Amino acid sequence: MMGLKTPLLASLLGVLGVMLVAGVRDAGFLPGSPRNISRNDHDLQRIVLTAAYSYNNQSNDAFLFRPSAVRRAQRQVVKGIRYIVDLEISRTVCRKRDNNTNLSDCDFQPEGRLHQTFHCHFEVWLIPWQNKTKIQGLLCKP
Ligand SMILES: *[C@@H]1O[C@H](CO)[C@@H](O)[C@H](O)[C@H]1NC(C)=O
Ligand SMILES: *[C@@H]1O[C@H](CO)[C@@H](O)[C@H](O)[C@H]1NC(C)=O
Ligand SMILES: *[C@@H]1O[C@H](CO)[C@@H](O)[C@H](O)[C@H]1NC(C)=O
Ligand SMILES: *[C@@H]1O[C@H](CO)[C@@H](O)[C@H](O)[C@H]1NC(C)=O
Ligand SMILES: *[C@@H]1O[C@H](CO)[C@@H](O)[C@H](O)[C@H]1NC(C)=O
């Protein structure tokens, strides 16, 4: 029984393997496992800012938060590019109700009652040919 099945299975897997490799080659890059990336990565800078805007939009806080540290940043090439990020955001002195504030110009709250940092985890899919940045599962806690 095994003797009959195994060669068939092997050739099926072989065909499948060739199809997968061909598909990947068509996509223009090889998929990989998540790799650490530099905190200075240009796309990462944009991504953590987008995450902070997303947090601010969802929060009920009177003040805006902005990124204070990146604890982990990984990139994985799949269909598009996946970023896995552990981010710290801290409360700034900028009030939400003042419109059009440039987050980059907001100082952090000094040590004291309003000083607070949250630890966030999220993932992002960059789909270059669709020009889309999609933040997924943004979760922040003290
Ligand atoms: C803020 O959140 C609301 C509702 O969740 C959404 O409709 C709106 O587009 C968001 N604005 C920004 C700037 O992300
Ligand atoms: C990736 O970064 C994390 C957090 O900075 C670190 O703990 C880990 O050792 C790094 N892994 C590699 C393979 O460099
Ligand atoms: C901010 O925008 C809202 C609505 O667009 C407006 O009602 C409010 O007066 C603005 N606040 C400031 C400080 O400009
Ligand atoms: C916000 O400020 C930073 C530095 O102060 C500047 O580089 C950036 O262009 C400003 N962004 C906007 C939208 O004005
Ligand atoms: C992608 O986005 C950038 C800036 O957000 C814009 O300048 C460019 O025209 C967009 N490209 C496409 C194909 O939509």
Short mmCIF file of C-alpha atoms and ligand atoms in Angstrom, two decimals:
data_model
loop_
_atom_site.label_atom_id
_atom_site.label_comp_id
_atom_site.label_asym_id
_atom_site.label_seq_id
_atom_site.Cartn_x
_atom_site.Cartn_y
_atom_site.Cartn_z
CA MET A 1 0.00 0.00 0.00
CA MET A 2 2.69 2.47 1.10
CA GLY A 3 4.80 1.47 -1.89
CA LEU A 4 2.00 2.53 -4.23
CA LYS A 5 1.00 5.72 -2.45
CA THR A 6 4.39 7.22 -1.75
CA PRO A 7 5.64 7.76 -5.33
CA LEU A 8 2.29 9.27 -6.30
CA LEU A 9 2.40 11.59 -3.30
CA ALA A 10 5.99 12.50 -4.05
CA SER A 11 5.24 13.41 -7.65
CA LEU A 12 2.16 15.39 -6.61
CA LEU A 13 4.27 17.34 -4.11
CA GLY A 14 6.88 17.82 -6.80
CA VAL A 15 4.35 19.35 -9.18
CA LEU A 16 2.95 21.49 -6.39
CA GLY A 17 6.46 22.65 -5.51
CA VAL A 18 7.16 23.70 -9.08
CA MET A 19 3.85 25.59 -9.19
CA LEU A 20 4.64 27.38 -5.92
CA VAL A 21 8.13 28.37 -7.03
CA ALA A 22 6.75 29.61 -10.34
CA GLY A 23 4.08 31.63 -8.53
CA VAL A 24 6.62 33.20 -6.21
CA ARG A 25 8.93 34.04 -9.11
CA ASP A 26 5.99 35.76 -10.84
CA ALA A 27 5.38 37.87 -7.73
CA GLY A 28 8.93 39.16 -8.05
CA PHE A 29 10.38 38.17 -4.67
CA LEU A 30 10.90 35.24 -2.36
CA PRO A 31 8.76 34.96 0.76
CA GLY A 32 10.64 34.83 4.04
CA SER A 33 10.30 34.67 7.79
CA PRO A 34 10.03 37.84 9.89
CA ARG A 35 13.37 39.66 10.20
CA ASN A 36 14.35 42.44 12.57
CA ILE A 37 14.67 45.79 10.86
CA SER A 38 16.30 49.08 11.78
CA ARG A 39 14.33 51.55 13.86
CA ASN A 40 15.41 54.14 11.31
CA ASP A 41 13.68 52.34 8.47
CA HIS A 42 11.86 54.96 6.42
CA ASP A 43 8.60 53.03 6.10
CA LEU A 44 8.70 52.13 9.79
CA GLN A 45 8.83 55.83 10.77
CA ARG A 46 5.71 56.45 8.74
CA ILE A 47 4.03 53.33 10.09
CA VAL A 48 4.53 54.15 13.79
CA LEU A 49 3.17 57.65 13.18
CA THR A 50 0.12 56.20 11.43
CA ALA A 51 -0.37 53.87 14.40
CA ALA A 52 -0.22 56.81 16.82
CA TYR A 53 -2.79 58.74 14.75
CA SER A 54 -4.95 55.65 14.74
CA TYR A 55 -4.65 55.31 18.53
CA ASN A 56 -5.46 58.99 19.06
CA ASN A 57 -8.49 58.72 16.85
CA GLN A 58 -9.84 55.84 18.94
CA SER A 59 -8.94 57.08 22.42
CA ASN A 60 -11.04 59.22 24.72
CA ASP A 61 -7.96 60.93 26.11
CA ALA A 62 -7.93 64.73 26.22
CA PHE A 63 -4.32 64.67 25.01
CA LEU A 64 -2.55 63.27 21.98
CA PHE A 65 -0.07 60.42 22.27
CA ARG A 66 2.97 60.03 20.10
CA PRO A 67 5.57 57.31 19.60
CA SER A 68 8.27 57.30 22.29
CA ALA A 69 10.13 54.03 21.57
CA VAL A 70 10.11 51.09 19.20
CA ARG A 71 10.73 47.89 21.17
CA ARG A 72 10.58 45.49 18.25
CA ALA A 73 10.21 45.93 14.52
CA GLN A 74 10.14 43.05 12.10
CA ARG A 75 9.43 42.80 8.42
CA GLN A 76 8.27 39.81 6.48
CA VAL A 77 7.92 39.62 2.75
CA VAL A 78 4.78 37.72 1.87
CA LYS A 79 2.18 38.94 -0.63
CA GLY A 80 3.14 42.49 0.02
CA ILE A 81 5.16 43.41 3.09
CA ARG A 82 4.11 42.66 6.64
CA TYR A 83 5.45 44.65 9.57
CA ILE A 84 5.21 43.42 13.16
CA VAL A 85 5.78 46.20 15.65
CA ASP A 86 5.97 46.62 19.43
CA LEU A 87 5.66 50.33 20.03
CA GLU A 88 5.56 52.59 23.05
CA ILE A 89 3.46 55.73 22.88
CA SER A 90 3.43 58.45 25.51
CA ARG A 91 1.05 61.25 26.36
CA THR A 92 2.04 64.66 25.04
CA VAL A 93 1.10 68.14 26.17
CA CYS A 94 -0.94 68.70 22.98
CA ARG A 95 -4.67 68.71 23.51
CA LYS A 96 -6.85 66.81 21.09
CA ARG A 97 -9.37 69.62 20.76
CA ASP A 98 -6.76 71.92 19.19
CA ASN A 99 -7.08 70.97 15.56
CA ASN A 100 -4.28 70.63 13.07
CA THR A 101 -1.52 70.02 15.59
CA ASN A 102 1.62 68.53 14.12
CA LEU A 103 2.31 65.55 16.37
CA SER A 104 6.06 65.89 15.76
CA ASP A 105 5.98 69.25 17.54
CA CYS A 106 4.28 67.95 20.69
CA ASP A 107 6.47 67.53 23.77
CA PHE A 108 5.90 64.61 26.13
CA GLN A 109 4.21 65.24 29.44
CA PRO A 110 6.73 65.92 32.21
CA GLU A 111 7.00 63.43 35.11
CA GLY A 112 3.80 63.67 37.12
CA ARG A 113 0.14 62.77 37.09
CA LEU A 114 -0.31 63.06 33.32
CA HIS A 115 2.90 61.30 32.40
CA GLN A 116 1.94 57.97 30.87
CA THR A 117 3.28 55.39 28.44
CA PHE A 118 1.36 52.61 26.75
CA HIS A 119 2.81 49.48 25.21
CA CYS A 120 1.25 48.70 21.86
CA HIS A 121 1.42 45.77 19.52
CA PHE A 122 0.19 45.82 15.94
CA GLU A 123 0.81 44.56 12.46
CA VAL A 124 0.72 46.35 9.15
CA TRP A 125 0.35 45.19 5.61
CA LEU A 126 1.95 47.33 2.98
CA ILE A 127 0.65 46.42 -0.43
CA PRO A 128 2.95 48.49 -2.66
CA TRP A 129 1.02 48.06 -5.89
CA GLN A 130 -2.18 49.15 -4.14
CA ASN A 131 -0.56 52.01 -2.21
CA LYS A 132 -2.30 50.80 0.94
CA THR A 133 -1.21 50.80 4.57
CA LYS A 134 -3.50 48.71 6.72
CA ILE A 135 -2.96 48.69 10.50
CA GLN A 136 -4.26 45.51 12.09
CA GLY A 137 -5.04 44.63 15.70
CA LEU A 138 -3.63 47.75 17.32
CA LEU A 139 -3.71 46.97 21.04
CA CYS A 140 -2.28 49.33 23.66
CA LYS A 141 -2.05 48.83 27.41
CA PRO A 142 -0.22 50.43 30.35
C1 LIG B 1 -11.41 58.07 13.08
O1 LIG B 1 -12.32 57.05 13.42
C2 LIG B 1 -13.58 57.16 12.78
C3 LIG B 1 -14.49 56.08 13.31
O2 LIG B 1 -13.82 55.02 13.87
C4 LIG B 1 -13.37 57.04 11.28
O3 LIG B 1 -14.59 57.17 10.61
C5 LIG B 1 -12.41 58.13 10.82
O4 LIG B 1 -12.14 57.98 9.44
C6 LIG B 1 -11.13 58.08 11.59
N1 LIG B 1 -10.28 59.21 11.21
C7 LIG B 1 -9.00 59.07 10.98
C8 LIG B 1 -8.27 60.34 10.64
O5 LIG B 1 -8.42 58.00 11.00
C1 LIG B 2 15.20 40.99 17.20
O1 LIG B 2 14.90 42.06 18.06
C2 LIG B 2 14.45 41.66 19.34
C3 LIG B 2 14.00 42.89 20.10
O2 LIG B 2 14.82 43.99 19.84
C4 LIG B 2 15.58 40.90 20.05
O3 LIG B 2 15.14 40.49 21.33
C5 LIG B 2 15.97 39.71 19.20
O4 LIG B 2 17.05 39.05 19.79
C6 LIG B 2 16.31 40.12 17.78
N1 LIG B 2 16.50 38.93 16.96
C7 LIG B 2 17.53 38.81 16.11
C8 LIG B 2 17.56 37.57 15.32
O5 LIG B 2 18.37 39.68 15.98
C1 LIG B 3 -11.69 72.29 15.71
O1 LIG B 3 -12.59 71.83 14.71
C2 LIG B 3 -13.93 71.77 15.16
C3 LIG B 3 -14.77 71.13 14.06
O2 LIG B 3 -14.13 71.10 12.86
C4 LIG B 3 -14.40 73.18 15.50
O3 LIG B 3 -15.75 73.14 15.97
C5 LIG B 3 -13.50 73.74 16.61
O4 LIG B 3 -13.86 75.08 16.88
C6 LIG B 3 -12.04 73.69 16.19
N1 LIG B 3 -11.20 74.07 17.34
C7 LIG B 3 -10.17 74.91 17.24
C8 LIG B 3 -9.43 75.21 18.51
O5 LIG B 3 -9.85 75.45 16.19
C1 LIG B 4 5.60 68.37 11.24
O1 LIG B 4 6.83 68.83 11.79
C2 LIG B 4 7.95 68.14 11.29
C3 LIG B 4 9.19 68.61 12.05
O2 LIG B 4 8.93 69.65 12.91
C4 LIG B 4 8.07 68.38 9.80
O3 LIG B 4 9.18 67.67 9.29
C5 LIG B 4 6.79 67.88 9.12
O4 LIG B 4 6.84 68.17 7.74
C6 LIG B 4 5.58 68.53 9.73
N1 LIG B 4 4.38 67.91 9.17
C7 LIG B 4 3.35 68.62 8.75
C8 LIG B 4 2.20 67.83 8.22
O5 LIG B 4 3.32 69.83 8.81
C1 LIG B 5 0.66 56.54 -3.78
O1 LIG B 5 0.70 57.47 -2.71
C2 LIG B 5 1.56 58.57 -2.90
C3 LIG B 5 1.61 59.42 -1.64
O2 LIG B 5 0.70 59.01 -0.68
C4 LIG B 5 1.08 59.37 -4.13
O3 LIG B 5 1.95 60.46 -4.36
C5 LIG B 5 1.05 58.45 -5.33
O4 LIG B 5 0.51 59.15 -6.46
C6 LIG B 5 0.20 57.21 -5.09
N1 LIG B 5 0.33 56.27 -6.19
C7 LIG B 5 -0.71 55.60 -6.67
C8 LIG B 5 -0.40 54.63 -7.79
O5 LIG B 5 -1.86 55.74 -6.26
#
